[in-house]
Structure formats: structure tokens, C-alpha cells
Amino acid sequence: QVQLVQSGTEVKKPGASVKVSCKASGYTFISYGISWVRQAPGQGLEWMGWISAYNGQTSYAQKLQGRVTVTTDTSTSTAYMELRSLRSDDTAVYYCARDDWGSFDYWGQGTLVTVSS
Amino acid sequence: QSALTQPASVSGSPGQSITISCTGTSSDVGDSNYVSWYQQHPGKAPKLMIYEVSNRPSGVSNRFSGSKSGNTASLTISGLQAEDEADYYCSSYTSSTIRVFGGGTKLTVL
């Protein structure tokens, strides 16, 4: 069965960086993309970025361009999301999701990132 | 890259039907066959309910249906049940490989 397992809770100070991992299993990793989606407390879903696990092509939300990078390691079927220059409004649950032409059909369990001084 | 527009809340009684709209532009919803809908219960990860405008993944009840007209997509839930109470989000894939979500709609089953 398809599973996406994310790394654990992070607490960071303003200005720091965070890198969240997402290990995929149960399917051919390079056959799909991975998108990252975040959800601030009490707020809606926000798409952050996408990567093709096949060729590494990426696209990012304009709002986060320059602060976010998504990568993959095909040898371990793992995707990563790094967010830099963290601010308090980056506090959110971060999800990875398998992306099939913009349909997010499987989701990770979510990783809580708290940014606080 | 503005968020798609959804009503903040909708409600209905058990057994009734409700429709949630999702309005975008000619650059996203209006130009895409890749509109999807997600259900999210509190504290849980979202679940795909509809993909490519009107297709249901395996295991999703046929009480859920999707459609699109112009720049507006719609999710209809028929025969409302208590367990349908959740937040619902639409999403669209655009021609520039960008994805965008709607602001979300809270469904209350009265």
C-alpha cells in the first residue's frame, strides 16, 4: 500500500531553516511527483511547491519563491522540503502529498513546525 | 496566484443535497481539466474525494460528484450523512505547473 511517512515535529527560532523529509513506499517513486502543502493553525491549505521525482523539475508558489526548495533522493524514495528565513507565520503543519497532475491522492501524516523565539 | 474562491460555510440536513462552488479564473479552473476536491476532518490529513473535475477515487462514495462550468467547479454531496461534516477544499492545476487551493468550506450537517 502507498505510504508517505514524514519526519517529526520541529521547533525553530526566527531566521533559522527547517528541512522536512517524506519517505515514500508502495509505489514506483519516479512515476509521480510530490507536492508540499502547509496549513497554519485554524487556516486553510496552502500549496508550497512541487517536484517531479522523474526528472527533478520544480515549481513553487510565488509567495514562497526564494525561501523554499524541494528535492528528492530517488535512491531512498525520499522527498525533502527546506524552508529558510523562518518567521512566526511559518508555524504550520507541513504535508507532503503524492501529486498526479495536480491531484494529491496520498498524503503524509503531517509535520508540525513551530517558529518561536 | 490567488486562491480559488469558495463559500466559507454551507449546511444541510441529513438526507439533503448540498453543493460547494469553487471559482477561479480562465488561467486555472477555466483552463484546467485537473480540478480536484479534498475532505478534511479536524486533526486529520486531507483526503482526495474528486479528481480531474468529476472522477471519484476507488473507495469514495458515489454520493460525491463533481462538475465544472466555465471558471467555476462544483462539488455536490447527496444524501448528506453526519460523517460528511468536515472542511472541503478545491484545487486546480494550472498550465504553468502551479497548483492552487481554494480557501476551504466548512460543511455543517444540521
PDB file of C-alpha atoms in Angstrom:
ATOM      1  CA  GLN A   1       0.000   0.000   0.000  1.00  0.00           C
ATOM      2  CA  VAL A   2       1.121   3.534  -0.727  1.00  0.00           C
ATOM      3  CA  GLN A   3       2.586   5.300   2.295  1.00  0.00           C
ATOM      4  CA  LEU A   4       4.255   8.655   2.835  1.00  0.00           C
ATOM      5  CA  VAL A   5       5.999   8.914   6.194  1.00  0.00           C
ATOM      6  CA  GLN A   6       7.240  12.320   7.301  1.00  0.00           C
ATOM      7  CA  SER A   7       9.864  13.354   9.807  1.00  0.00           C
ATOM      8  CA  GLY A   8       8.937  14.562  13.268  1.00  0.00           C
ATOM      9  CA  THR A   9       7.970  17.793  14.979  1.00  0.00           C
ATOM     10  CA  GLU A  10      10.372  20.710  14.700  1.00  0.00           C
ATOM     11  CA  VAL A  11      10.796  23.813  16.836  1.00  0.00           C
ATOM     12  CA  LYS A  12      12.853  26.583  15.281  1.00  0.00           C
ATOM     13  CA  LYS A  13      13.830  30.150  16.057  1.00  0.00           C
ATOM     14  CA  PRO A  14      13.014  33.020  13.708  1.00  0.00           C
ATOM     15  CA  GLY A  15      15.570  33.284  10.940  1.00  0.00           C
ATOM     16  CA  ALA A  16      16.505  29.601  11.065  1.00  0.00           C
ATOM     17  CA  SER A  17      15.855  26.938   8.416  1.00  0.00           C
ATOM     18  CA  VAL A  18      13.918  23.684   8.582  1.00  0.00           C
ATOM     19  CA  LYS A  19      14.154  20.595   6.393  1.00  0.00           C
ATOM     20  CA  VAL A  20      11.288  18.091   6.444  1.00  0.00           C
ATOM     21  CA  SER A  21      11.568  14.648   4.885  1.00  0.00           C
ATOM     22  CA  CYS A  22       8.908  12.452   3.303  1.00  0.00           C
ATOM     23  CA  LYS A  23       9.742   8.778   2.662  1.00  0.00           C
ATOM     24  CA  ALA A  24       7.568   7.084   0.078  1.00  0.00           C
ATOM     25  CA  SER A  25       6.813   3.388  -0.241  1.00  0.00           C
ATOM     26  CA  GLY A  26       4.365   1.111  -2.005  1.00  0.00           C
ATOM     27  CA  TYR A  27       4.719   2.577  -5.497  1.00  0.00           C
ATOM     28  CA  THR A  28       7.327   3.416  -8.128  1.00  0.00           C
ATOM     29  CA  PHE A  29       8.709   6.676  -6.760  1.00  0.00           C
ATOM     30  CA  ILE A  30       9.799   8.195 -10.054  1.00  0.00           C
ATOM     31  CA  SER A  31       6.375   7.685 -11.632  1.00  0.00           C
ATOM     32  CA  TYR A  32       4.801  10.527  -9.666  1.00  0.00           C
ATOM     33  CA  GLY A  33       5.563  13.981  -8.367  1.00  0.00           C
ATOM     34  CA  ILE A  34       5.499  15.174  -4.784  1.00  0.00           C
ATOM     35  CA  SER A  35       3.848  18.379  -3.657  1.00  0.00           C
ATOM     36  CA  TRP A  36       4.259  20.109  -0.312  1.00  0.00           C
ATOM     37  CA  VAL A  37       1.236  21.711   1.329  1.00  0.00           C
ATOM     38  CA  ARG A  38       1.062  23.575   4.622  1.00  0.00           C
ATOM     39  CA  GLN A  39      -1.732  24.506   6.985  1.00  0.00           C
ATOM     40  CA  ALA A  40      -1.342  27.217   9.607  1.00  0.00           C
ATOM     41  CA  PRO A  41      -3.361  26.805  12.813  1.00  0.00           C
ATOM     42  CA  GLY A  42      -7.062  27.270  12.071  1.00  0.00           C
ATOM     43  CA  GLN A  43      -6.343  28.157   8.436  1.00  0.00           C
ATOM     44  CA  GLY A  44      -6.780  26.559   5.049  1.00  0.00           C
ATOM     45  CA  LEU A  45      -4.451  24.556   2.852  1.00  0.00           C
ATOM     46  CA  GLU A  46      -1.627  26.349   1.067  1.00  0.00           C
ATOM     47  CA  TRP A  47       0.281  24.747  -1.795  1.00  0.00           C
ATOM     48  CA  MET A  48       4.013  25.397  -1.477  1.00  0.00           C
ATOM     49  CA  GLY A  49       5.780  23.607  -4.279  1.00  0.00           C
ATOM     50  CA  TRP A  50       6.097  20.517  -6.466  1.00  0.00           C
ATOM     51  CA  ILE A  51       8.859  18.319  -7.761  1.00  0.00           C
ATOM     52  CA  SER A  52       8.867  15.684 -10.454  1.00  0.00           C
ATOM     53  CA  ALA A  53      10.549  12.636  -8.972  1.00  0.00           C
ATOM     54  CA  TYR A  54      11.309  11.564 -12.551  1.00  0.00           C
ATOM     55  CA  ASN A  55      13.447  14.485 -13.711  1.00  0.00           C
ATOM     56  CA  GLY A  56      13.679  16.881 -10.750  1.00  0.00           C
ATOM     57  CA  GLN A  57      11.646  19.650 -12.391  1.00  0.00           C
ATOM     58  CA  THR A  58      10.219  22.001  -9.773  1.00  0.00           C
ATOM     59  CA  SER A  59       7.640  24.747  -9.424  1.00  0.00           C
ATOM     60  CA  TYR A  60       6.953  26.926  -6.397  1.00  0.00           C
ATOM     61  CA  ALA A  61       4.250  29.196  -5.078  1.00  0.00           C
ATOM     62  CA  GLN A  62       5.161  32.756  -5.925  1.00  0.00           C
ATOM     63  CA  LYS A  63       4.739  33.802  -2.285  1.00  0.00           C
ATOM     64  CA  LEU A  64       7.494  31.415  -1.157  1.00  0.00           C
ATOM     65  CA  GLN A  65       9.817  31.679  -4.154  1.00  0.00           C
ATOM     66  CA  GLY A  66      13.374  32.111  -2.948  1.00  0.00           C
ATOM     67  CA  ARG A  67      12.725  30.730   0.545  1.00  0.00           C
ATOM     68  CA  VAL A  68      11.645  27.174  -0.260  1.00  0.00           C
ATOM     69  CA  THR A  69      13.434  24.321  -2.018  1.00  0.00           C
ATOM     70  CA  VAL A  70      12.068  20.851  -2.693  1.00  0.00           C
ATOM     71  CA  THR A  71      14.352  17.989  -3.617  1.00  0.00           C
ATOM     72  CA  THR A  72      14.256  14.230  -3.946  1.00  0.00           C
ATOM     73  CA  ASP A  73      16.647  11.352  -3.349  1.00  0.00           C
ATOM     74  CA  THR A  74      15.498   8.643  -5.724  1.00  0.00           C
ATOM     75  CA  SER A  75      17.898   6.107  -4.158  1.00  0.00           C
ATOM     76  CA  THR A  76      15.848   6.209  -0.957  1.00  0.00           C
ATOM     77  CA  SER A  77      12.467   7.293  -2.401  1.00  0.00           C
ATOM     78  CA  THR A  78      12.533  10.322  -0.158  1.00  0.00           C
ATOM     79  CA  ALA A  79      11.434  13.885  -0.818  1.00  0.00           C
ATOM     80  CA  TYR A  80      12.606  16.901   1.149  1.00  0.00           C
ATOM     81  CA  MET A  81      11.279  20.405   1.719  1.00  0.00           C
ATOM     82  CA  GLU A  82      13.583  23.089   3.070  1.00  0.00           C
ATOM     83  CA  LEU A  83      12.197  26.446   4.193  1.00  0.00           C
ATOM     84  CA  ARG A  84      14.639  29.210   5.085  1.00  0.00           C
ATOM     85  CA  SER A  85      14.471  32.521   6.959  1.00  0.00           C
ATOM     86  CA  LEU A  86      11.659  31.226   9.119  1.00  0.00           C
ATOM     87  CA  ARG A  87       9.115  33.648  10.550  1.00  0.00           C
ATOM     88  CA  SER A  88       6.403  33.176  13.143  1.00  0.00           C
ATOM     89  CA  ASP A  89       3.755  32.969  10.415  1.00  0.00           C
ATOM     90  CA  ASP A  90       5.526  29.886   9.025  1.00  0.00           C
ATOM     91  CA  THR A  91       4.225  27.982  12.045  1.00  0.00           C
ATOM     92  CA  ALA A  92       2.078  25.280  10.485  1.00  0.00           C
ATOM     93  CA  VAL A  93       1.565  21.606   9.813  1.00  0.00           C
ATOM     94  CA  TYR A  94       3.511  20.690   6.690  1.00  0.00           C
ATOM     95  CA  TYR A  95       2.272  17.840   4.494  1.00  0.00           C
ATOM     96  CA  CYS A  96       3.804  16.026   1.589  1.00  0.00           C
ATOM     97  CA  ALA A  97       1.427  14.504  -0.934  1.00  0.00           C
ATOM     98  CA  ARG A  98       1.817  12.307  -3.967  1.00  0.00           C
ATOM     99  CA  ASP A  99       0.979  14.525  -6.909  1.00  0.00           C
ATOM    100  CA  ASP A 100      -0.616  13.067 -10.026  1.00  0.00           C
ATOM    101  CA  TRP A 101      -1.220  16.003 -12.374  1.00  0.00           C
ATOM    102  CA  GLY A 102      -2.291  18.193  -9.500  1.00  0.00           C
ATOM    103  CA  SER A 103      -4.390  15.534  -7.752  1.00  0.00           C
ATOM    104  CA  PHE A 104      -2.966  14.794  -4.314  1.00  0.00           C
ATOM    105  CA  ASP A 105      -4.017  11.187  -3.882  1.00  0.00           C
ATOM    106  CA  TYR A 106      -1.900  10.125  -0.912  1.00  0.00           C
ATOM    107  CA  TRP A 107      -0.765  12.318   1.971  1.00  0.00           C
ATOM    108  CA  GLY A 108       1.844  12.105   4.671  1.00  0.00           C
ATOM    109  CA  GLN A 109       0.819  12.314   8.301  1.00  0.00           C
ATOM    110  CA  GLY A 110       1.964  15.921   8.603  1.00  0.00           C
ATOM    111  CA  THR A 111       4.874  17.547  10.405  1.00  0.00           C
ATOM    112  CA  LEU A 112       4.300  20.370  12.880  1.00  0.00           C
ATOM    113  CA  VAL A 113       6.842  23.154  12.558  1.00  0.00           C
ATOM    114  CA  THR A 114       6.724  25.783  15.274  1.00  0.00           C
ATOM    115  CA  VAL A 115       8.671  29.014  14.861  1.00  0.00           C
ATOM    116  CA  SER A 116       9.149  30.812  18.147  1.00  0.00           C
ATOM    117  CA  SER A 117      11.809  32.802  19.896  1.00  0.00           C
TER     118      SER A 117
ATOM    119  CA  GLN B   1      -1.566  33.015  -7.884  1.00  0.00           C
ATOM    120  CA  SER B   2      -4.681  33.979  -5.946  1.00  0.00           C
ATOM    121  CA  ALA B   3      -6.549  31.345  -4.011  1.00  0.00           C
ATOM    122  CA  LEU B   4      -9.691  29.945  -5.568  1.00  0.00           C
ATOM    123  CA  THR B   5     -12.924  31.303  -4.063  1.00  0.00           C
ATOM    124  CA  GLN B   6     -15.151  29.021  -2.005  1.00  0.00           C
ATOM    125  CA  PRO B   7     -18.028  29.871   0.347  1.00  0.00           C
ATOM    126  CA  ALA B   8     -16.827  29.907   3.945  1.00  0.00           C
ATOM    127  CA  SER B   9     -19.622  27.639   5.100  1.00  0.00           C
ATOM    128  CA  VAL B  10     -22.566  25.574   3.905  1.00  0.00           C
ATOM    129  CA  SER B  11     -25.042  23.485   5.830  1.00  0.00           C
ATOM    130  CA  GLY B  12     -27.696  20.887   5.213  1.00  0.00           C
ATOM    131  CA  SER B  13     -29.843  18.344   6.971  1.00  0.00           C
ATOM    132  CA  PRO B  14     -29.276  14.601   6.819  1.00  0.00           C
ATOM    133  CA  GLY B  15     -30.538  13.189   3.531  1.00  0.00           C
ATOM    134  CA  GLN B  16     -30.398  16.514   1.724  1.00  0.00           C
ATOM    135  CA  SER B  17     -28.010  17.534  -1.055  1.00  0.00           C
ATOM    136  CA  ILE B  18     -25.567  20.419  -0.937  1.00  0.00           C
ATOM    137  CA  THR B  19     -23.258  21.991  -3.495  1.00  0.00           C
ATOM    138  CA  ILE B  20     -19.974  23.755  -2.825  1.00  0.00           C
ATOM    139  CA  SER B  21     -18.683  26.111  -5.502  1.00  0.00           C
ATOM    140  CA  CYS B  22     -15.072  26.882  -6.369  1.00  0.00           C
ATOM    141  CA  THR B  23     -14.474  29.919  -8.561  1.00  0.00           C
ATOM    142  CA  GLY B  24     -11.196  30.651 -10.265  1.00  0.00           C
ATOM    143  CA  THR B  25     -10.121  32.342 -13.456  1.00  0.00           C
ATOM    144  CA  SER B  26      -9.507  31.478 -17.078  1.00  0.00           C
ATOM    145  CA  SER B  27      -5.889  30.746 -16.079  1.00  0.00           C
ATOM    146  CA  ASP B  28      -6.690  27.992 -13.602  1.00  0.00           C
ATOM    147  CA  VAL B  29     -10.137  26.389 -13.197  1.00  0.00           C
ATOM    148  CA  GLY B  30     -11.356  27.668 -16.550  1.00  0.00           C
ATOM    149  CA  ASP B  31      -8.331  26.288 -18.367  1.00  0.00           C
ATOM    150  CA  SER B  32      -7.870  23.020 -16.488  1.00  0.00           C
ATOM    151  CA  ASN B  33      -9.315  19.524 -16.544  1.00  0.00           C
ATOM    152  CA  TYR B  34      -7.322  18.901 -13.371  1.00  0.00           C
ATOM    153  CA  VAL B  35      -9.641  20.211 -10.672  1.00  0.00           C
ATOM    154  CA  SER B  36      -9.793  18.141  -7.501  1.00  0.00           C
ATOM    155  CA  TRP B  37     -11.651  18.182  -4.192  1.00  0.00           C
ATOM    156  CA  TYR B  38     -10.494  17.211  -0.696  1.00  0.00           C
ATOM    157  CA  GLN B  39     -12.258  16.422   2.559  1.00  0.00           C
ATOM    158  CA  GLN B  40     -10.518  17.175   5.842  1.00  0.00           C
ATOM    159  CA  HIS B  41     -11.721  16.190   9.272  1.00  0.00           C
ATOM    160  CA  PRO B  42     -10.248  18.013  12.297  1.00  0.00           C
ATOM    161  CA  GLY B  43      -6.718  16.939  13.078  1.00  0.00           C
ATOM    162  CA  LYS B  44      -6.500  14.680  10.024  1.00  0.00           C
ATOM    163  CA  ALA B  45      -4.732  14.871   6.699  1.00  0.00           C
ATOM    164  CA  PRO B  46      -6.896  15.811   3.712  1.00  0.00           C
ATOM    165  CA  LYS B  47      -8.471  13.034   1.638  1.00  0.00           C
ATOM    166  CA  LEU B  48      -8.929  13.128  -2.131  1.00  0.00           C
ATOM    167  CA  MET B  49     -12.637  12.926  -2.998  1.00  0.00           C
ATOM    168  CA  ILE B  50     -12.781  14.008  -6.664  1.00  0.00           C
ATOM    169  CA  TYR B  51     -10.047  14.308  -9.293  1.00  0.00           C
ATOM    170  CA  GLU B  52      -9.993  15.579 -12.863  1.00  0.00           C
ATOM    171  CA  VAL B  53     -13.212  17.530 -12.282  1.00  0.00           C
ATOM    172  CA  SER B  54     -15.596  14.601 -11.909  1.00  0.00           C
ATOM    173  CA  ASN B  55     -13.776  11.341 -11.197  1.00  0.00           C
ATOM    174  CA  ARG B  56     -14.048   9.508  -7.884  1.00  0.00           C
ATOM    175  CA  PRO B  57     -11.109   7.552  -6.494  1.00  0.00           C
ATOM    176  CA  SER B  58     -11.761   3.962  -5.552  1.00  0.00           C
ATOM    177  CA  GLY B  59     -13.497   3.762  -2.195  1.00  0.00           C
ATOM    178  CA  VAL B  60     -15.135   7.200  -2.301  1.00  0.00           C
ATOM    179  CA  SER B  61     -18.909   7.100  -2.029  1.00  0.00           C
ATOM    180  CA  ASN B  62     -20.920   7.809  -5.172  1.00  0.00           C
ATOM    181  CA  ARG B  63     -22.804  10.399  -3.108  1.00  0.00           C
ATOM    182  CA  PHE B  64     -19.919  12.712  -4.005  1.00  0.00           C
ATOM    183  CA  SER B  65     -19.862  14.178  -7.501  1.00  0.00           C
ATOM    184  CA  GLY B  66     -18.001  16.966  -9.270  1.00  0.00           C
ATOM    185  CA  SER B  67     -18.617  19.199 -12.253  1.00  0.00           C
ATOM    186  CA  LYS B  68     -17.313  22.342 -13.905  1.00  0.00           C
ATOM    187  CA  SER B  69     -18.759  25.180 -15.928  1.00  0.00           C
ATOM    188  CA  GLY B  70     -16.503  27.938 -17.171  1.00  0.00           C
ATOM    189  CA  ASN B  71     -14.352  29.228 -14.318  1.00  0.00           C
ATOM    190  CA  THR B  72     -16.407  27.548 -11.592  1.00  0.00           C
ATOM    191  CA  ALA B  73     -16.138  23.973 -10.357  1.00  0.00           C
ATOM    192  CA  SER B  74     -18.666  22.398  -8.024  1.00  0.00           C
ATOM    193  CA  LEU B  75     -18.780  19.554  -5.526  1.00  0.00           C
ATOM    194  CA  THR B  76     -22.175  18.049  -4.803  1.00  0.00           C
ATOM    195  CA  ILE B  77     -22.849  15.758  -1.864  1.00  0.00           C
ATOM    196  CA  SER B  78     -26.158  13.948  -1.993  1.00  0.00           C
ATOM    197  CA  GLY B  79     -27.884  12.076   0.827  1.00  0.00           C
ATOM    198  CA  LEU B  80     -25.957  14.040   3.475  1.00  0.00           C
ATOM    199  CA  GLN B  81     -24.712  11.993   6.403  1.00  0.00           C
ATOM    200  CA  ALA B  82     -23.326  13.084   9.745  1.00  0.00           C
ATOM    201  CA  GLU B  83     -19.842  11.865   8.818  1.00  0.00           C
ATOM    202  CA  ASP B  84     -19.772  14.261   5.859  1.00  0.00           C
ATOM    203  CA  GLU B  85     -19.341  17.145   8.294  1.00  0.00           C
ATOM    204  CA  ALA B  86     -15.826  18.391   7.538  1.00  0.00           C
ATOM    205  CA  ASP B  87     -13.859  21.057   5.717  1.00  0.00           C
ATOM    206  CA  TYR B  88     -13.744  20.807   1.929  1.00  0.00           C
ATOM    207  CA  TYR B  89     -11.104  22.266  -0.352  1.00  0.00           C
ATOM    208  CA  CYS B  90     -10.882  22.530  -4.115  1.00  0.00           C
ATOM    209  CA  SER B  91      -7.632  22.645  -6.019  1.00  0.00           C
ATOM    210  CA  SER B  92      -6.642  23.368  -9.587  1.00  0.00           C
ATOM    211  CA  TYR B  93      -3.561  22.599 -11.642  1.00  0.00           C
ATOM    212  CA  THR B  94      -2.636  25.406 -13.999  1.00  0.00           C
ATOM    213  CA  SER B  95      -0.885  25.475 -17.320  1.00  0.00           C
ATOM    214  CA  SER B  96       2.280  26.803 -15.669  1.00  0.00           C
ATOM    215  CA  THR B  97       2.566  23.716 -13.407  1.00  0.00           C
ATOM    216  CA  ILE B  98       1.377  25.768 -10.447  1.00  0.00           C
ATOM    217  CA  ARG B  99      -1.212  24.310  -8.108  1.00  0.00           C
ATOM    218  CA  VAL B 100      -3.668  26.453  -6.149  1.00  0.00           C
ATOM    219  CA  PHE B 101      -6.196  25.679  -3.400  1.00  0.00           C
ATOM    220  CA  GLY B 102      -9.492  27.262  -2.547  1.00  0.00           C
ATOM    221  CA  GLY B 103      -9.920  28.888   0.838  1.00  0.00           C
ATOM    222  CA  GLY B 104     -11.981  25.998   2.150  1.00  0.00           C
ATOM    223  CA  THR B 105     -15.639  25.449   3.041  1.00  0.00           C
ATOM    224  CA  LYS B 106     -16.905  24.212   6.389  1.00  0.00           C
ATOM    225  CA  LEU B 107     -19.818  21.825   5.922  1.00  0.00           C
ATOM    226  CA  THR B 108     -22.201  21.520   8.846  1.00  0.00           C
ATOM    227  CA  VAL B 109     -24.730  18.698   8.932  1.00  0.00           C
ATOM    228  CA  LEU B 110     -27.645  20.016  10.961  1.00  0.00           C
TER     229      LEU B 110
END
